[in-house]
Coordinates of C-alpha atoms in Angstrom, one line a residue:
M1 CA 96.9 106.6 94.7
E2 CA 95.9 107.7 98.4
T3 CA 97.4 104.5 99.9
A4 CA 100.9 106.8 99.6
T5 CA 99.3 109.0 102.5
L6 CA 99.3 106.6 104.9
F7 CA 102.3 104.0 103.8
I8 CA 105.1 105.5 106.1
L9 CA 102.0 104.5 109.1
G10 CA 101.4 101.6 108.2
I11 CA 105.4 100.6 108.1
A12 CA 106.7 102.9 110.3
L13 CA 104.2 101.1 113.3
A14 CA 104.0 97.4 112.4
G15 CA 106.7 96.6 109.8
P16 CA 105.5 94.3 105.9
F17 CA 103.2 93.1 108.3
F18 CA 100.5 96.1 108.6
W19 CA 99.3 94.5 104.8
W20 CA 97.1 92.4 107.0
S21 CA 94.5 94.6 107.4
W22 CA 94.3 94.5 103.8
P23 CA 92.1 92.1 103.7
I24 CA 90.1 92.9 107.0
V25 CA 89.7 96.1 106.2
V26 CA 88.4 95.4 102.5
I27 CA 85.8 91.5 103.5
G28 CA 84.6 95.1 106.2
Q29 CA 84.0 97.6 103.6
L30 CA 82.6 94.7 101.0
I31 CA 80.0 94.2 103.9
I32 CA 78.7 98.0 103.4
A33 CA 79.5 97.8 100.0
V34 CA 76.6 95.5 99.7
N35 CA 74.1 96.6 101.8
F36 CA 74.5 100.8 99.4
A37 CA 74.8 98.4 96.4
E38 CA 71.2 96.9 97.1
I39 CA 69.8 101.2 98.1
S40 CA 72.0 102.3 95.1
S41 CA 69.6 99.7 92.8
H42 CA 66.3 102.2 94.0
F43 CA 67.9 104.8 94.0
P44 CA 70.7 105.7 91.8
V45 CA 71.2 109.3 92.0
A46 CA 74.3 112.2 92.4
G47 CA 74.7 112.1 96.4
S48 CA 74.6 108.7 97.7
V49 CA 74.2 108.8 101.3
Y50 CA 73.0 112.0 101.4
Q51 CA 70.8 111.2 99.1
W52 CA 69.5 107.9 99.9
T53 CA 68.8 109.9 103.2
K54 CA 66.6 111.9 102.4
Y55 CA 64.8 109.2 100.8
L56 CA 64.5 106.8 103.5
S57 CA 64.5 109.2 106.8
N58 CA 63.3 112.1 107.9
R59 CA 64.7 115.5 106.3
T60 CA 66.5 116.0 110.0
Y61 CA 68.5 113.1 109.8
S62 CA 69.3 113.2 106.3
W63 CA 70.1 117.2 106.6
F64 CA 72.7 116.3 109.0
T65 CA 73.9 113.4 108.0
G66 CA 74.7 114.9 104.5
W67 CA 76.1 117.6 106.5
I68 CA 79.1 115.4 108.2
Y69 CA 79.5 113.8 104.3
L70 CA 80.0 117.1 103.0
F71 CA 82.5 117.9 105.5
A72 CA 83.9 114.0 104.9
G73 CA 84.9 115.7 101.8
V74 CA 86.7 118.7 102.2
L75 CA 89.4 117.4 104.7
T76 CA 89.5 114.2 102.3
V77 CA 90.6 117.3 99.6
A78 CA 92.5 118.3 101.8
A79 CA 94.2 115.0 103.0
V80 CA 94.6 114.4 99.3
V81 CA 96.5 117.7 98.0
A82 CA 98.0 117.8 101.6
T83 CA 100.0 114.4 99.9
V84 CA 101.0 116.1 96.9
P85 CA 104.1 117.5 97.8
L86 CA 105.9 114.5 99.1
V87 CA 105.4 113.8 95.5
L88 CA 105.7 116.3 94.1
I89 CA 108.9 118.6 96.0
P90 CA 111.0 114.8 95.1
L91 CA 110.5 115.1 91.7
L92 CA 111.5 118.9 91.5
N93 CA 114.3 118.6 93.4
N94 CA 115.3 116.0 90.4
M95 CA 114.7 118.5 88.1
G96 CA 117.7 120.8 89.2
M97 CA 115.3 123.0 91.8
N98 CA 116.2 123.2 94.9
L99 CA 113.0 123.2 97.4
G100 CA 112.6 122.8 100.7
T101 CA 110.9 119.5 102.8
D102 CA 109.8 121.9 106.2
A103 CA 106.5 122.4 106.9
D104 CA 106.1 125.0 105.1
T105 CA 106.9 124.7 101.6
N106 CA 104.9 121.2 102.0
R107 CA 101.8 123.4 103.1
N108 CA 102.5 126.6 99.9
V109 CA 102.7 123.8 97.3
A110 CA 99.7 122.5 98.5
A111 CA 97.5 124.9 99.1
L112 CA 98.9 126.0 95.3
V113 CA 97.9 122.7 94.5
L114 CA 94.5 123.1 96.1
L115 CA 94.0 127.0 93.9
S116 CA 94.6 124.9 91.0
T117 CA 91.7 121.9 90.6
T118 CA 89.5 124.8 92.2
L119 CA 90.4 126.7 89.3
L120 CA 90.2 124.4 86.4
S121 CA 87.0 123.1 88.7
I122 CA 85.9 127.1 88.0
F123 CA 87.0 127.0 84.2
G124 CA 87.6 123.9 83.0
V125 CA 85.1 121.2 83.0
R126 CA 85.5 119.6 79.4
L127 CA 89.4 119.3 80.5
V128 CA 88.0 118.4 84.0
A129 CA 86.2 115.2 82.4
I130 CA 89.5 114.8 80.4
V131 CA 92.0 114.6 82.8
N132 CA 89.0 112.0 84.6
N133 CA 88.8 109.4 82.3
T134 CA 93.1 109.7 82.2
G135 CA 93.3 109.5 85.9
V136 CA 92.3 105.6 85.5
V137 CA 95.4 105.8 82.6
F138 CA 97.6 107.1 86.1
E139 CA 96.0 104.9 88.4
I140 CA 97.0 101.7 86.4
L141 CA 100.7 102.6 85.9
G142 CA 101.4 103.3 89.0
M143 CA 100.0 101.1 91.2
V144 CA 100.1 98.0 88.8
I145 CA 102.8 98.2 86.1
F146 CA 104.5 99.2 88.1
A147 CA 104.0 97.1 91.2
L148 CA 105.0 94.5 88.6
I149 CA 108.3 96.0 88.0
L150 CA 109.2 95.6 90.9
I151 CA 108.3 92.8 92.3
L152 CA 109.4 91.1 89.5
F153 CA 113.5 93.0 89.1
Y154 CA 113.8 94.5 92.0
H155 CA 112.7 92.3 94.8
H156 CA 115.0 92.7 97.8
Q157 CA 112.4 91.2 100.6
S158 CA 111.9 87.4 101.6
V159 CA 107.3 86.3 101.6
S160 CA 108.3 86.3 105.3
V161 CA 109.2 89.1 106.5
F162 CA 104.5 89.4 105.8
T163 CA 104.2 87.5 108.8
D164 CA 106.9 89.0 111.1
T165 CA 104.4 90.6 114.0
S166 CA 108.0 91.3 116.2
Y167 CA 106.8 95.3 115.0
L168 CA 104.1 94.8 116.2
G169 CA 106.5 95.5 119.6
T170 CA 105.0 93.2 123.2
S171 CA 103.3 95.6 125.2
N172 CA 99.7 96.1 123.1
Q173 CA 100.8 95.0 119.7
T174 CA 96.3 95.0 118.1
G175 CA 96.4 98.4 119.8
T176 CA 99.8 98.9 116.9
F177 CA 98.0 96.5 114.4
L178 CA 94.7 99.4 114.5
A179 CA 96.6 102.0 114.4
A180 CA 98.6 99.7 111.5
M181 CA 94.9 99.9 109.9
F182 CA 94.4 103.6 109.3
M183 CA 96.3 103.2 106.5
S184 CA 93.8 100.3 104.7
L185 CA 90.6 102.2 105.7
F186 CA 91.9 106.0 104.6
V187 CA 91.9 104.6 100.1
I188 CA 89.0 102.2 101.0
Y189 CA 86.0 104.4 100.2
G190 CA 84.2 106.4 98.0
F191 CA 82.6 103.4 96.9
D192 CA 78.5 105.3 96.8
T193 CA 80.4 107.7 94.9
A194 CA 81.0 104.8 92.1
S195 CA 76.6 104.3 91.6
T196 CA 76.5 108.5 91.0
L197 CA 77.9 107.7 87.7
A198 CA 75.6 104.8 87.4
E199 CA 73.0 108.0 87.8
E200 CA 73.9 108.5 83.5
T201 CA 73.8 105.1 81.9
K202 CA 70.7 103.6 80.3
N203 CA 70.2 101.9 83.2
P204 CA 70.9 103.4 86.4
R205 CA 68.7 100.5 88.6
R206 CA 71.3 97.9 87.9
E207 CA 74.5 100.0 87.0
A208 CA 74.6 100.8 89.9
P209 CA 74.9 98.4 92.5
R210 CA 77.8 97.3 89.9
A211 CA 79.4 99.8 90.2
V212 CA 79.3 100.3 94.1
I213 CA 81.2 96.4 94.3
A214 CA 83.2 96.6 92.0
A215 CA 84.8 99.7 92.5
V216 CA 85.5 98.1 96.2
I217 CA 86.8 94.7 94.0
G218 CA 88.9 96.9 92.0
A219 CA 91.6 98.5 95.3
A220 CA 91.5 95.9 96.7
I221 CA 93.0 93.2 93.7
I222 CA 94.9 97.1 92.6
G223 CA 96.0 97.4 96.7
A224 CA 96.8 94.1 97.5
I225 CA 99.2 93.9 93.6
F226 CA 100.3 97.2 94.5
L227 CA 101.7 97.0 99.1
F228 CA 102.9 93.7 97.7
A229 CA 105.0 95.0 95.4
V230 CA 106.1 98.0 97.3
V231 CA 107.2 96.1 100.6
I232 CA 109.5 93.1 99.3
A233 CA 111.3 95.9 96.6
I234 CA 112.6 97.7 100.2
P235 CA 116.1 97.0 99.6
G236 CA 118.5 96.5 102.7
Q237 CA 117.6 94.8 106.0
M238 CA 113.6 95.9 107.0
S239 CA 114.0 96.3 110.5
Q240 CA 116.4 99.1 109.9
F241 CA 114.6 100.5 107.2
V242 CA 110.9 100.3 109.5
A243 CA 113.4 102.1 112.4
D244 CA 113.8 104.4 109.8
T245 CA 111.2 105.9 108.6
G246 CA 109.8 105.4 112.5
A247 CA 112.4 107.8 113.4
G248 CA 112.1 109.7 111.2
K249 CA 114.7 109.5 108.4
Y250 CA 111.8 109.0 105.5
P251 CA 109.3 111.8 105.0
F252 CA 107.1 109.6 101.7
P253 CA 109.5 106.0 102.4
L254 CA 107.5 105.2 98.6
V255 CA 109.9 107.6 97.2
T256 CA 113.1 106.5 99.3
I257 CA 111.7 103.7 97.4
I258 CA 111.3 104.0 94.1
E259 CA 114.2 106.3 94.3
A260 CA 116.4 103.4 95.4
N261 CA 115.2 100.7 93.0
F262 CA 115.3 102.6 89.8
P263 CA 117.9 104.9 87.7
G264 CA 117.7 108.5 88.3
W265 CA 115.5 109.3 84.3
A266 CA 113.3 106.6 85.4
A267 CA 112.1 106.8 89.7
N268 CA 111.1 110.6 88.1
L269 CA 108.4 109.3 86.1
Y270 CA 107.3 106.6 88.3
L271 CA 106.9 109.6 90.2
F272 CA 105.6 111.6 88.3
V273 CA 102.5 109.2 87.0
V274 CA 102.8 109.0 91.3
F275 CA 102.2 112.6 91.3
A276 CA 99.3 112.7 88.1
A277 CA 97.8 110.1 90.0
I278 CA 97.4 111.8 93.5
Y279 CA 96.4 115.1 90.5
V280 CA 93.8 113.2 90.0
C281 CA 92.3 111.9 92.6
C282 CA 92.4 114.9 94.5
L283 CA 90.6 116.2 91.1
A284 CA 87.8 113.9 91.5
I285 CA 87.6 114.2 94.9
Q286 CA 86.8 117.8 95.0
T287 CA 84.8 117.4 92.4
S288 CA 82.1 115.6 93.7
T289 CA 81.6 117.4 96.9
I290 CA 81.5 120.0 95.0
R291 CA 78.9 118.5 93.3
L292 CA 77.4 117.4 96.4
A293 CA 77.3 121.0 97.8
F294 CA 75.4 122.0 94.9
G295 CA 72.9 119.7 96.0
M296 CA 72.9 120.6 99.1
A297 CA 71.8 123.9 98.2
R298 CA 70.5 123.7 95.8
D299 CA 67.4 121.2 97.8
R300 CA 68.5 124.8 100.4
K301 CA 69.8 123.0 102.9
L302 CA 72.6 124.4 103.0
P303 CA 74.5 128.3 104.3
F304 CA 73.8 131.2 100.8
S305 CA 72.5 128.3 98.9
Q306 CA 71.5 131.5 96.3
V307 CA 74.4 131.9 95.9
L308 CA 76.5 127.3 95.9
S309 CA 73.1 126.3 93.3
G310 CA 73.9 128.8 91.4
V311 CA 75.7 128.6 88.0
H312 CA 77.5 130.1 86.1
H313 CA 75.2 130.7 82.2
T314 CA 79.1 129.7 80.3
L315 CA 80.6 128.3 81.6
H316 CA 78.2 126.4 83.1
T317 CA 79.7 125.9 86.4
P318 CA 78.4 126.4 90.2
I319 CA 80.9 128.7 90.8
G320 CA 80.6 130.4 94.0
A321 CA 80.2 126.0 94.9
C322 CA 83.6 125.5 93.3
I323 CA 85.1 128.1 95.8
A324 CA 83.4 127.1 98.9
I325 CA 85.0 123.6 98.7
G326 CA 88.4 125.6 97.4
V327 CA 88.7 127.7 100.2
L328 CA 86.7 125.1 103.2
A329 CA 89.9 122.9 102.5
G330 CA 92.5 125.0 102.7
L331 CA 91.7 125.5 107.2
P332 CA 93.6 122.2 107.9
L333 CA 96.9 124.0 105.6
L334 CA 96.6 127.3 107.8
Y335 CA 97.1 124.3 110.6
Y336 CA 99.3 121.8 109.0
A337 CA 100.9 118.9 110.3
G338 CA 101.6 117.1 108.5
A339 CA 99.1 114.7 105.3
G340 CA 98.2 111.9 107.7
L341 CA 96.3 114.1 110.8
I342 CA 93.9 115.6 107.6
A343 CA 93.4 112.0 106.3
I344 CA 92.2 110.2 109.6
G345 CA 90.1 113.1 110.6
A346 CA 88.6 112.4 106.9
T347 CA 88.6 108.9 107.3
G348 CA 86.9 109.4 110.1
M349 CA 84.3 111.4 109.4
I350 CA 83.1 109.6 106.5
Y351 CA 83.0 106.3 108.8
L352 CA 80.1 109.1 110.4
S353 CA 78.5 109.7 106.9
Y354 CA 79.5 105.6 106.0
I355 CA 77.0 104.5 109.9
L356 CA 74.1 107.4 109.7
G357 CA 73.7 106.3 106.8
N358 CA 73.6 102.5 107.3
T359 CA 71.3 103.0 109.9
A360 CA 69.1 104.8 108.1
I361 CA 68.4 102.2 105.5
L362 CA 68.7 99.3 109.2
L363 CA 65.0 101.4 110.1
A364 CA 64.0 101.1 106.7
R365 CA 64.7 97.4 106.5
L366 CA 62.4 97.2 110.2
K367 CA 59.6 99.2 108.8
G368 CA 59.4 96.8 105.4
W369 CA 61.3 98.6 102.6
P370 CA 62.0 97.3 100.4
K371 CA 58.9 96.9 99.6
D372 CA 59.6 97.6 95.9
P373 CA 61.1 95.1 93.7
A374 CA 64.5 95.5 92.0
P375 CA 67.2 94.7 90.2
F376 CA 69.5 94.5 93.2
R377 CA 68.1 92.5 95.9
L378 CA 69.3 91.1 98.7
G379 CA 66.3 89.5 99.5
Q380 CA 66.5 87.8 103.7
W381 CA 70.6 88.8 103.6
G382 CA 69.4 92.3 103.4
L383 CA 69.2 93.1 107.3
W384 CA 72.1 90.6 109.1
V385 CA 74.0 92.1 105.4
N386 CA 73.4 95.7 107.4
I387 CA 73.5 95.3 110.6
L388 CA 77.0 93.7 109.4
G389 CA 78.3 96.3 107.9
L390 CA 76.8 99.0 111.8
I391 CA 79.4 96.3 113.4
W392 CA 82.7 96.7 111.7
G393 CA 81.3 100.8 111.3
V394 CA 81.3 100.9 114.9
A395 CA 84.1 99.8 115.9
M396 CA 86.5 101.2 113.1
E397 CA 84.5 104.3 114.7
I398 CA 85.8 103.6 118.0
N399 CA 89.3 102.9 115.9
F400 CA 89.1 107.2 114.7
L401 CA 88.2 107.7 118.3
W402 CA 90.7 106.4 120.4
P403 CA 93.1 108.9 121.6
R404 CA 97.1 108.0 120.7
N405 CA 100.3 109.2 121.9
L406 CA 103.7 109.4 120.2
A407 CA 104.3 105.5 121.2
V408 CA 101.4 104.3 119.0
G409 CA 101.1 105.9 115.9
N410 CA 99.8 109.5 117.8
Q411 CA 97.2 109.6 114.9
N412 CA 95.0 111.5 117.7
P413 CA 97.2 113.9 119.2
P414 CA 95.5 116.4 121.6
V415 CA 95.1 119.7 119.8
S416 CA 97.8 121.5 121.8
S417 CA 99.9 120.0 119.1
L418 CA 98.7 121.4 116.1
P419 CA 101.5 124.5 115.1
N420 CA 100.0 128.0 114.5
L421 CA 96.9 128.5 117.1
P422 CA 96.9 130.4 120.6
N423 CA 96.7 128.6 123.9
L424 CA 94.2 127.5 124.4
G425 CA 93.8 126.1 127.5
P426 CA 91.9 123.4 129.4
I427 CA 90.8 122.7 125.4
G428 CA 93.8 122.2 123.6
S429 CA 94.2 119.1 126.1
I430 CA 91.0 117.0 123.4
P431 CA 92.1 115.0 121.1
L432 CA 91.8 116.7 118.1
F433 CA 89.8 113.9 116.2
E434 CA 86.7 114.6 118.3
A435 CA 87.8 118.4 118.3
T436 CA 87.3 118.4 114.5
L437 CA 84.1 116.3 114.9
A438 CA 82.7 119.2 117.8
V439 CA 83.5 121.9 115.6
I440 CA 81.4 120.8 113.1
L441 CA 78.5 119.5 114.7
I442 CA 78.0 122.7 117.5
V443 CA 77.9 124.5 113.7
G444 CA 75.8 122.6 111.7
F445 CA 73.9 121.9 114.9
V446 CA 73.2 125.5 116.2
Y447 CA 72.7 126.3 111.6
W448 CA 69.8 123.6 111.9
A449 CA 68.1 125.5 115.0
V450 CA 68.2 128.7 112.9
A451 CA 67.6 128.6 109.5
Q452 CA 66.7 124.1 109.2
R453 CA 64.9 124.2 112.0
R454 CA 61.3 125.4 110.5
A455 CA 62.1 125.2 107.2
L456 CA 60.3 124.5 104.5
D457 CA 61.3 121.1 102.7
T458 CA 62.7 122.5 98.7
S459 CA 64.6 118.8 98.8
V460 CA 64.7 118.9 94.7
A461 CA 63.0 114.8 94.1
T462 CA 65.1 113.0 90.2
A463 CA 63.6 111.5 87.9
E464 CA 65.4 107.5 89.2
A465 CA 64.4 108.2 92.7
R466 CA 59.8 108.8 91.8
A467 CA 60.6 106.4 89.7

């Protein structure tokens, strides 16, 4: 249900026309997924991009890829956690509570949700597995069943609204559409981790590429139906709804659409399903990020690796890694300025890690990889798929880095726009995403220079990789 996080951005900037960003992003990400599918057929291991670069490039390159990928996961956890209050607060208020909708309340609720997912990761291994397995049910209910109900019984708009470009304005329609694409860009990633689950199957080299590609195709179909249904279920004049959303009248337009169409009990039921889907999504992403941190710590690639790689003898969980990811994911909440800004930072970091992964694969291809057979092979098309994937990734990374003012969505505002910050002088004028990336890279470079540059390579090779 990451779709819910940036739906406001897409509809406010481009109106219903933003829907077309979905198939564009699907095609771009499918190209990357096909490239990743081939390497996952050779190395179907947990850790995806970090592990793949470890076997295809040198340890320095792989370390920086893992470092960026790790913090992309941390920011994604923070972004999804920050989305939960946007659904949970209206649901609780409908049930008789009187919670505010201000930034402080949203931040506090998000912090409590993060605390709960962190505690579950530490103490509830079996419960986490059960919750993650039921997440599929909530996704199907929230994004397919209810979407079909909206299409069949609550359609207020005609299909023609999807071709109306008037909401893009007249001066910079391309730039506005590229900004509106952030909603789709935030949703369709993470498919590389599908190979992690395939690692536990009987034939991981065959199942991993299927899982990676299926993750993109499944998200593409479900997301397209959901977005279509939500848009045509918008009541009243579309132009007024788009204008009101852009003006901040509807801080979470998905809730507005749900409550405008369904009777009270049904709206609350749907809000609960959406809340559950987002919560499970957060738990799954946090678990995946913890596994990555644990894997890197086991390779002695992180600060305090001995603590982060320790497994509790009774709980059988890496408590150090669980706490570390929970604390790091909580840091953006100290300067909370909306889930959207965190989501954009997370997505930009993910795309950068994908660029690094695709670059490592491309350099390996130029040196003759793959030389060994695998169940999934691109053959002579591999090089071209790889290049297309890199072009797509770099283009979208530039899109993330592009500074944008309030008139075009304000997705990458200056650092000074964040609350609770002192006067930073010239640093305050740096775009937020660039500043975030710079901090992560500078801290990483200092740690690498001090602790990793001359360290022995203690990476743990998995049985699948050795095979």
